[in-house]
XYZ file of C-alpha atoms in Angstrom:
613
model
C -70.163 27.354 -172.355
C -71.956 27.237 -175.031
C -74.621 24.714 -174.173
C -75.082 26.334 -171.190
C -75.639 30.362 -172.821
C -77.969 27.590 -175.317
C -79.774 26.348 -172.462
C -79.811 29.932 -170.682
C -81.730 31.380 -173.502
C -84.085 28.647 -174.650
C -84.497 29.712 -170.419
C -85.681 32.939 -171.291
C -87.793 32.440 -174.370
C -89.667 29.984 -172.130
C -91.208 33.034 -170.015
C -94.131 34.549 -172.563
C -92.906 38.390 -174.022
C -96.356 39.541 -173.801
C -96.173 38.293 -169.286
C -92.879 40.371 -169.279
C -94.638 43.153 -170.783
C -97.529 43.626 -168.708
C -95.611 43.393 -165.256
C -96.451 46.391 -163.275
C -93.651 47.023 -160.471
C -94.302 49.399 -157.676
C -91.613 51.167 -155.047
C -94.934 51.088 -152.283
C -97.812 49.268 -151.895
C -100.906 50.226 -149.418
C -103.456 47.160 -147.990
C -105.360 51.136 -147.361
C -105.654 53.482 -150.312
C -102.940 54.490 -152.216
C -99.340 55.077 -150.982
C -98.553 58.224 -149.285
C -94.298 58.273 -150.437
C -94.488 58.322 -154.399
C -91.029 56.436 -156.061
C -87.973 58.506 -155.979
C -88.854 60.191 -152.541
C -86.175 61.026 -150.700
C -86.848 60.072 -146.913
C -89.955 60.301 -144.758
C -91.611 63.070 -143.058
C -91.311 62.096 -139.407
C -87.296 62.027 -139.297
C -84.229 64.286 -139.130
C -81.800 64.511 -142.020
C -79.163 65.928 -139.754
C -79.836 63.721 -136.666
C -76.274 63.688 -135.048
C -74.963 60.289 -135.207
C -73.007 58.356 -131.721
C -74.173 57.362 -128.092
C -75.360 54.465 -126.684
C -78.971 53.521 -126.013
C -79.272 50.637 -123.420
C -82.994 48.531 -122.745
C -84.055 45.844 -120.904
C -85.926 42.573 -121.796
C -87.144 39.921 -119.399
C -86.295 36.383 -118.867
C -82.631 35.427 -120.950
C -82.265 34.608 -124.973
C -79.808 31.287 -126.063
C -79.934 31.867 -129.530
C -79.145 34.366 -132.396
C -81.081 32.165 -134.848
C -84.345 33.838 -135.869
C -85.941 31.389 -137.477
C -86.623 28.918 -135.432
C -89.839 28.094 -132.870
C -87.118 26.678 -130.414
C -84.775 28.248 -128.297
C -85.448 32.249 -127.370
C -83.982 34.572 -129.705
C -82.282 37.399 -128.393
C -83.600 41.205 -128.146
C -82.612 43.396 -131.299
C -81.747 41.064 -133.171
C -83.749 42.350 -136.272
C -81.117 45.031 -136.306
C -78.772 43.398 -137.596
C -81.237 41.196 -139.826
C -84.037 43.037 -143.003
C -86.832 41.932 -144.915
C -87.623 42.563 -148.388
C -89.716 45.764 -147.605
C -90.169 47.771 -145.283
C -93.044 50.000 -143.485
C -93.674 53.456 -142.854
C -94.262 54.980 -139.283
C -96.124 57.201 -140.735
C -98.315 55.146 -143.022
C -100.403 51.858 -141.763
C -100.028 48.781 -143.795
C -98.015 49.993 -145.898
C -94.329 48.614 -147.527
C -91.602 50.150 -148.853
C -89.183 47.946 -150.501
C -85.782 47.423 -149.356
C -84.277 44.343 -149.428
C -86.133 44.323 -152.445
C -86.293 47.709 -154.582
C -89.615 47.113 -156.199
C -92.501 44.166 -156.123
C -95.449 43.037 -159.010
C -98.121 41.063 -158.716
C -100.932 40.290 -161.271
C -105.159 42.064 -160.478
C -105.264 38.269 -158.954
C -102.857 38.925 -155.944
C -102.496 35.023 -157.722
C -98.643 35.616 -156.967
C -96.264 38.300 -156.424
C -92.695 38.698 -158.136
C -89.727 41.119 -155.607
C -86.577 42.484 -158.304
C -84.160 42.764 -154.918
C -81.538 46.129 -154.993
C -79.009 44.992 -156.720
C -76.967 47.663 -153.810
C -78.434 45.245 -150.976
C -75.288 43.606 -149.267
C -74.120 41.024 -146.582
C -72.287 42.443 -144.355
C -69.296 40.747 -145.491
C -69.992 42.632 -148.502
C -71.320 39.861 -151.145
C -75.212 39.929 -152.341
C -78.227 40.014 -150.994
C -79.979 37.732 -153.571
C -82.969 36.178 -155.072
C -81.090 32.538 -153.864
C -80.773 33.643 -150.599
C -84.457 34.636 -149.949
C -86.236 31.184 -151.788
C -83.658 29.642 -149.570
C -84.654 31.073 -147.053
C -88.579 31.252 -147.329
C -88.560 26.748 -147.328
C -86.059 27.236 -144.497
C -88.541 29.095 -142.597
C -91.348 26.335 -144.258
C -89.239 23.477 -143.821
C -88.404 24.269 -140.300
C -91.318 26.310 -138.067
C -94.983 24.578 -137.881
C -96.142 28.697 -136.320
C -94.552 29.815 -140.267
C -95.355 26.705 -142.877
C -98.760 27.784 -141.100
C -98.665 31.208 -141.715
C -97.715 30.968 -145.603
C -99.765 28.330 -145.980
C -101.060 29.586 -149.376
C -97.741 29.925 -150.792
C -97.054 26.950 -153.207
C -93.900 27.618 -154.455
C -90.473 30.263 -154.411
C -88.401 30.186 -157.474
C -86.248 32.818 -159.244
C -88.149 33.398 -162.023
C -85.459 36.026 -163.587
C -81.677 37.023 -162.584
C -82.747 38.912 -159.307
C -85.619 38.421 -159.139
C -87.910 36.110 -156.548
C -91.911 34.644 -157.515
C -94.410 33.451 -154.827
C -97.236 31.850 -155.793
C -100.360 30.896 -154.158
C -102.643 28.661 -154.528
C -105.005 30.700 -155.973
C -106.033 34.561 -155.781
C -107.980 37.141 -154.040
C -105.749 36.934 -151.195
C -104.897 40.728 -151.251
C -102.421 40.615 -147.924
C -100.202 38.314 -149.122
C -97.908 40.226 -151.057
C -97.182 42.483 -148.683
C -96.417 39.641 -145.721
C -94.450 37.845 -148.352
C -92.384 41.171 -148.433
C -92.174 40.874 -144.276
C -89.978 38.171 -144.552
C -87.070 37.683 -143.077
C -83.734 37.299 -145.414
C -80.399 35.211 -144.087
C -76.938 34.941 -146.141
C -77.506 30.852 -147.929
C -73.169 31.342 -148.197
C -72.779 31.862 -144.781
C -75.603 29.219 -143.249
C -74.240 26.849 -145.324
C -69.878 27.935 -144.765
C -68.082 26.570 -141.429
C -68.272 27.834 -138.491
C -65.033 29.481 -136.323
C -65.320 25.760 -134.502
C -64.427 24.464 -138.491
C -68.042 22.781 -138.723
C -70.756 22.670 -141.324
C -73.207 25.265 -139.722
C -76.532 24.343 -139.528
C -79.308 26.945 -139.433
C -82.069 23.597 -137.841
C -80.348 24.683 -134.520
C -80.139 27.189 -132.027
C -77.276 28.811 -131.762
C -74.461 31.931 -130.134
C -72.541 32.356 -132.312
C -72.410 35.837 -134.041
C -74.420 36.012 -137.652
C -73.344 37.833 -140.246
C -76.867 40.366 -141.620
C -77.290 43.089 -143.397
C -78.838 45.262 -140.902
C -77.478 48.570 -139.315
C -76.229 46.984 -136.552
C -73.927 44.003 -135.816
C -73.567 42.497 -132.814
C -70.807 43.410 -130.613
C -71.177 41.186 -127.516
C -73.145 39.747 -125.425
C -73.414 37.288 -122.146
C -75.174 34.442 -122.184
C -78.541 35.228 -121.259
C -77.753 38.576 -119.335
C -76.740 41.306 -122.085
C -76.273 41.765 -125.582
C -74.858 44.685 -127.664
C -75.210 46.188 -131.035
C -72.383 48.853 -133.145
C -73.290 50.336 -135.945
C -72.144 49.340 -138.702
C -70.241 52.075 -140.466
C -69.837 49.777 -144.504
C -73.759 49.556 -143.412
C -75.014 49.289 -147.358
C -78.499 50.854 -147.189
C -76.744 53.621 -144.898
C -78.242 56.887 -147.677
C -81.337 54.701 -149.439
C -84.311 56.740 -148.447
C -85.885 54.227 -146.600
C -83.248 54.808 -143.839
C -82.194 58.543 -143.971
C -82.455 59.682 -140.180
C -83.001 55.731 -138.452
C -80.227 53.587 -136.953
C -78.425 56.681 -135.021
C -77.373 55.073 -131.341
C -74.110 53.926 -132.682
C -74.777 51.194 -129.472
C -77.594 49.041 -128.401
C -77.502 47.434 -125.712
C -80.456 45.285 -124.066
C -79.620 43.929 -119.965
C -82.067 40.932 -119.115
C -83.389 40.813 -116.088
C -86.011 38.176 -114.706
C -88.792 39.713 -112.726
C -90.331 42.650 -113.369
C -89.019 44.499 -109.740
C -85.794 43.927 -110.269
C -86.257 45.529 -113.705
C -87.623 48.390 -112.669
C -84.946 48.380 -109.767
C -81.641 48.483 -112.504
C -84.518 51.690 -114.291
C -84.322 53.501 -111.147
C -80.259 52.687 -110.314
C -79.622 54.039 -114.099
C -78.454 50.275 -115.143
C -80.774 51.536 -118.781
C -82.546 54.289 -119.816
C -86.480 53.743 -120.990
C -89.416 52.692 -119.367
C -92.603 51.531 -120.551
C -94.594 51.340 -117.600
C -97.028 48.582 -117.552
C -98.950 49.285 -113.826
C -100.911 52.277 -112.826
C -100.560 52.348 -108.973
C -96.652 52.110 -109.699
C -96.933 55.092 -112.177
C -99.847 56.823 -110.258
C -97.237 56.689 -106.695
C -94.045 55.206 -108.069
C -91.702 58.027 -109.331
C -91.216 59.500 -106.868
C -87.284 58.957 -106.709
C -84.311 61.418 -107.186
C -83.289 61.190 -110.565
C -87.336 61.983 -111.311
C -87.338 65.193 -108.993
C -84.101 66.679 -109.747
C -85.769 66.442 -113.797
C -83.404 63.960 -115.117
C -86.050 61.687 -115.042
C -89.274 62.122 -117.032
C -92.908 60.576 -117.774
C -94.839 61.271 -120.495
C -97.663 59.654 -122.115
C -97.687 58.922 -125.847
C -100.464 57.713 -128.404
C -98.838 57.508 -131.274
C -98.800 53.086 -131.027
C -102.405 52.561 -130.065
C -103.718 54.691 -133.273
C -102.349 51.687 -135.777
C -104.130 49.030 -133.601
C -105.967 46.996 -132.004
C -105.943 45.339 -128.867
C -107.312 41.533 -126.287
C -106.060 41.112 -122.949
C -107.678 38.888 -120.694
C -107.356 35.471 -118.686
C -107.225 33.115 -121.205
C -108.535 29.613 -120.192
C -106.213 26.172 -122.058
C -109.664 24.157 -124.227
C -107.042 21.395 -124.985
C -107.261 21.066 -121.253
C -111.223 18.983 -120.478
C -112.554 21.026 -118.330
C -112.240 24.332 -120.635
C -114.219 22.478 -123.279
C -117.883 23.491 -121.775
C -118.014 26.865 -122.385
C -120.855 27.294 -119.505
C -117.730 27.712 -117.440
C -115.769 30.100 -119.558
C -119.443 32.023 -119.982
C -119.955 32.329 -115.879
C -115.605 33.005 -115.497
C -116.840 36.510 -117.271
C -119.489 37.644 -114.892
C -116.722 36.861 -111.671
C -114.095 39.800 -113.539
C -114.673 43.103 -111.216
C -113.524 45.420 -113.059
C -115.101 48.897 -112.141
C -114.238 47.166 -108.258
C -110.062 47.437 -110.081
C -110.581 50.126 -111.317
C -111.803 52.154 -108.301
C -108.768 50.563 -105.844
C -106.162 50.133 -108.869
C -105.711 51.859 -111.668
C -106.887 55.820 -111.038
C -109.027 55.568 -113.365
C -106.573 54.874 -116.054
C -108.207 52.088 -118.486
C -110.901 51.325 -120.302
C -112.635 47.115 -120.180
C -112.051 45.871 -123.220
C -115.234 44.281 -125.469
C -113.806 43.535 -128.249
C -110.920 41.008 -129.945
C -110.661 43.890 -132.061
C -111.082 47.073 -129.413
C -109.785 50.015 -130.078
C -110.284 49.847 -134.075
C -113.028 50.150 -136.119
C -113.762 45.677 -137.045
C -115.127 45.578 -133.041
C -117.960 44.538 -133.517
C -121.501 46.086 -131.884
C -124.903 45.829 -131.669
C -126.425 43.325 -133.774
C -124.754 42.136 -136.851
C -126.471 44.296 -140.186
C -125.390 44.065 -144.018
C -123.204 42.583 -145.267
C -121.612 41.391 -142.241
C -125.242 39.637 -141.536
C -125.274 38.234 -145.071
C -121.104 36.221 -143.836
C -122.923 35.106 -140.738
C -125.976 33.506 -142.277
C -123.644 31.835 -144.638
C -122.163 30.100 -141.758
C -124.981 30.128 -139.491
C -125.133 26.557 -138.976
C -121.001 26.553 -137.973
C -121.581 29.501 -135.413
C -123.494 30.358 -132.395
C -127.193 31.213 -132.960
C -127.059 33.700 -130.478
C -124.385 35.939 -132.213
C -127.667 36.759 -134.404
C -129.872 38.095 -131.547
C -127.648 38.737 -128.630
C -125.166 42.077 -128.509
C -122.250 40.433 -126.505
C -121.770 42.820 -123.202
C -119.058 43.080 -119.875
C -121.574 42.780 -116.913
C -121.564 46.297 -114.832
C -119.579 45.855 -111.479
C -118.380 47.691 -108.787
C -120.379 47.462 -105.755
C -122.368 44.906 -103.932
C -125.373 44.725 -105.272
C -124.082 44.173 -108.513
C -121.728 41.848 -108.110
C -123.776 40.082 -106.211
C -126.224 40.220 -109.529
C -123.430 38.810 -111.536
C -122.737 36.613 -109.463
C -125.987 35.170 -109.853
C -126.194 34.785 -113.098
C -123.005 32.706 -113.636
C -124.601 30.103 -110.849
C -127.610 30.573 -113.172
C -125.557 29.620 -116.442
C -123.765 27.029 -114.662
C -126.916 25.307 -112.878
C -128.605 24.863 -116.089
C -125.411 23.364 -118.098
C -124.891 20.468 -114.848
C -122.948 22.292 -113.077
C -123.132 21.882 -109.300
C -121.959 21.893 -104.817
C -119.811 19.113 -103.154
C -120.039 21.352 -100.301
C -118.589 25.129 -101.194
C -116.862 23.138 -103.629
C -118.101 23.672 -107.418
C -118.084 20.519 -109.411
C -118.941 19.609 -113.281
C -121.269 17.479 -114.946
C -119.094 14.447 -114.242
C -118.510 14.657 -110.535
C -115.049 16.719 -111.091
C -114.474 19.230 -109.186
C -114.022 23.170 -111.033
C -110.342 23.176 -110.027
C -107.247 25.126 -111.928
C -103.924 27.025 -112.033
C -103.748 30.622 -113.443
C -99.935 30.502 -114.030
C -98.314 33.931 -115.194
C -95.444 35.830 -115.864
C -93.921 37.436 -112.753
C -95.574 39.502 -110.148
C -97.455 42.166 -111.960
C -101.061 41.123 -112.780
C -100.743 38.761 -108.922
C -103.403 41.362 -107.427
C -105.731 41.697 -110.790
C -105.649 38.005 -110.303
C -106.035 37.288 -106.378
C -109.410 39.851 -106.918
C -110.990 37.333 -109.598
C -109.580 34.178 -107.667
C -112.377 36.068 -104.352
C -114.323 36.111 -107.095
C -114.521 32.743 -108.568
C -114.350 31.228 -104.591
C -118.062 32.678 -104.760
C -118.720 30.616 -107.723
C -117.152 27.692 -106.172
C -113.972 27.495 -108.155
C -111.216 26.261 -106.969
C -108.584 28.974 -108.910
C -104.764 28.853 -107.345
C -102.379 31.733 -108.567
C -98.387 30.323 -109.761
C -96.710 33.509 -110.675
C -92.977 31.897 -111.665
C -89.840 34.116 -113.683
C -89.839 34.631 -117.317
C -87.952 32.244 -119.126
C -90.088 28.532 -117.365
C -93.253 30.999 -118.229
C -92.181 31.313 -121.621
C -91.282 27.627 -121.117
C -94.802 26.325 -120.171
C -95.905 28.432 -122.271
C -94.135 27.152 -125.194
C -95.154 24.132 -124.095
C -98.467 24.465 -123.519
C -98.004 23.214 -119.765
C -100.638 25.136 -117.931
C -104.714 25.923 -117.039
C -104.802 29.105 -117.465
C -102.580 31.901 -118.748
C -103.396 35.622 -118.328
C -102.216 37.675 -121.773
C -102.818 39.253 -125.128
C -103.019 40.184 -128.956
C -102.634 42.939 -130.628
C -103.892 43.613 -133.995
C -103.477 45.429 -137.316
C -105.645 47.343 -138.653
C -105.508 44.790 -141.324
C -106.463 41.486 -140.599
C -105.205 38.415 -142.660
C -103.070 35.438 -142.387
C -102.568 35.727 -138.641
C -105.209 35.234 -137.370
C -104.854 31.602 -138.255
C -102.388 31.516 -136.063
C -104.188 33.011 -133.189
C -107.798 31.755 -132.954
C -107.189 28.907 -136.270
C -106.963 24.709 -135.821
C -104.585 24.112 -137.485
C -102.311 26.496 -135.089
C -104.102 24.850 -131.644
C -101.790 21.708 -132.438
C -98.221 24.056 -132.091
C -97.180 24.392 -129.951
C -94.611 27.972 -131.466
C -98.610 28.970 -132.691
C -99.970 32.392 -131.135
C -103.346 30.354 -130.744
C -103.287 30.162 -126.531
C -106.625 28.937 -125.789
C -106.294 25.993 -128.384
C -108.863 26.929 -130.170
C -110.438 24.786 -132.730
C -113.834 25.558 -134.825
C -114.506 25.082 -137.560
C -117.264 28.168 -137.358
C -113.685 30.075 -137.119
C -111.901 28.754 -139.562
C -114.566 29.623 -142.508
C -114.641 32.871 -141.364
C -111.128 32.922 -140.718
C -110.955 32.522 -144.684
C -113.675 34.859 -145.251
C -111.434 37.450 -143.595
C -107.690 36.310 -145.640
C -109.718 36.435 -148.740
C -111.800 39.181 -148.723
C -112.100 41.564 -151.868
C -111.872 45.033 -150.977
C -111.959 46.439 -147.221
C -116.078 46.492 -147.076
C -115.683 43.263 -146.428
C -112.876 42.602 -144.704
C -114.343 44.843 -142.080
C -117.898 43.096 -142.311
C -115.874 39.686 -142.087
C -113.532 40.529 -138.559
C -116.657 42.043 -137.047
C -118.287 38.532 -138.113
C -115.236 36.271 -136.231
C -115.458 39.189 -133.657
C -118.653 37.756 -133.132
C -118.410 34.299 -132.928
C -115.372 34.502 -130.738
C -116.750 36.502 -127.779
C -120.456 34.711 -128.554
C -117.543 31.263 -127.205
C -116.364 33.527 -124.867
C -112.186 31.472 -125.574
C -110.322 34.692 -123.224
C -112.286 36.968 -120.095
C -110.697 40.555 -121.311
C -110.079 42.537 -118.706
C -108.509 46.171 -119.741
C -106.615 48.203 -121.601
C -104.669 51.724 -121.861
C -105.148 53.888 -125.180
C -101.214 55.178 -124.191
C -98.008 54.443 -123.461
C -96.716 55.692 -120.765
C -92.590 56.331 -120.900
C -90.423 56.742 -118.217
C -86.751 57.956 -119.332
C -83.895 59.281 -118.725
C -83.077 62.315 -120.154
C -79.822 62.547 -122.970
C -81.716 61.649 -125.803
C -84.075 64.250 -128.257
C -86.583 62.571 -131.619
C -87.874 64.505 -134.222
C -90.222 67.461 -133.958
C -93.630 65.334 -134.590
C -93.407 62.219 -134.259
C -94.480 59.212 -136.696
C -98.463 58.364 -136.581
C -98.591 55.180 -135.739
C -94.961 54.877 -133.745
C -93.023 56.151 -130.988
C -89.807 55.256 -133.818
C -87.637 54.719 -130.414
C -84.487 53.886 -130.604
C -85.399 53.860 -135.006
C -85.881 58.166 -135.037
C -84.507 59.282 -131.768
C -80.540 60.321 -131.806
C -78.715 61.446 -128.537
C -78.564 64.544 -127.416
C -74.656 65.096 -125.710
C -76.787 68.980 -123.973
C -78.907 66.341 -122.335
C -76.159 63.805 -121.244
C -73.769 66.057 -119.851
C -76.721 67.532 -117.888
C -77.794 64.656 -116.773
C -75.257 62.423 -116.306
C -73.360 60.488 -118.279
C -74.243 56.361 -118.420
C -72.966 54.904 -115.966
C -71.800 51.639 -118.038
């Protein structure tokens, strides 16, 4: 014992007292200005601290699930599993890119952002009563980067995680200047090392490298209560949850039971909603929102329709048809550009969208990061610094979508597409377009269910006029997910949500390293040195102005390469719900807050009728 004490003392003396004194601890941090809530705040402004606790909320999901292990690239984790686990920090829903202490009560980083240290919350406990430790954090981080290539890429600038003092964990970075990285590390999900290294119900050691359906041990507000593999999963509020009275949890997690029901296609899912099999429906079809809510529960006032802007105030979006550049066919940029002219948004808007949508013209649509006009100022300087790696057109030509909507305009757009293809060496063999190598231009558009079929069919018709033979295949959600993960597609319809603080996730979206990783969100297989260089300028931007300029430059280059045929979006959530719930008078600025800050309203439920299951 004396030898151990001497070693411990020596280790403590090895740390410089001057460094320890200089450490500044933060209760919260923001990438945009200062945190709204001061140290010692009592609650978030958008919650009802007196919200009743109880009742059930039933949600839906597409596909199925086969694991409760949240960190693996393979398998489909159950929806809601985040209710069981927690992260080092937690976001505020009325601020953007802002985090407050959770499992860690405070964090500290040097002026050059070369590391971050988290001081664990001494009150934080696992559901079995064991403390959440700094050792748990280090163990989790090491497992995540060892088992998940996408996450290893995301954390590429982190050289090590280590316990640097009792109850403190430090992440060291390979270089300074990444202002977002301390916030990113706070988003790390933390798992219990003692549970995962223990034995399961069968007496055999658990294996975190494999998916599984043993209900996991977590530190969160809910426990997994019941499940039917791939069909439903139910969570129950934990009355002994350690964070019940923590300021960041007051007035939240008010439902006693949270249940997810799974469906294989959206048509059956919507019928399930109409039949009161679950409570909340986020509508994604303009046609159905316009005329599909004539069932009795709506006319009787039991189902409410409402538009919410909240979730879109703090994010941008890109949605569209994404060609797989891993296929030789789509490596020709001229073909990708020509396809843009075959998408007739204006005609679809008249016939199917009822004027509800806007056309997307940026990879960061809806944010200040969207490029426009020609590059100027710092954005131009950044583009000039990578001039040899980016298309020359970004300096001279503003990106613009074609405007169609009538026969004359569409004919002109298709003529432009033909000119692009002809110049690139494409020719017609009868009615079939062939590439410069004489190969027919034909591909399959893979869809996740039938929702987008009419949109894809309109696109298909115009492609056919160019001699391009595109087929459409709609599959159920499990098959779509499997094929998407295996990159087994020619083209898919998908999208990306962008935060108001772009950073490391851009590598996962468009970076060369992620192109070869099946679990990344680089669905198109983009691998381009100019894109990589601009992503680095985003990641290491030293102030907000540079971040905006670098992101606009990246947007401009991504658009110039025509990696996506952008389609449309609605900057509001179309929500239908069974009228059994209430929410604070003022919802958070950047989120609907459902179900987190809502609650079960007994009086409303009595009028609407109790949930059927």
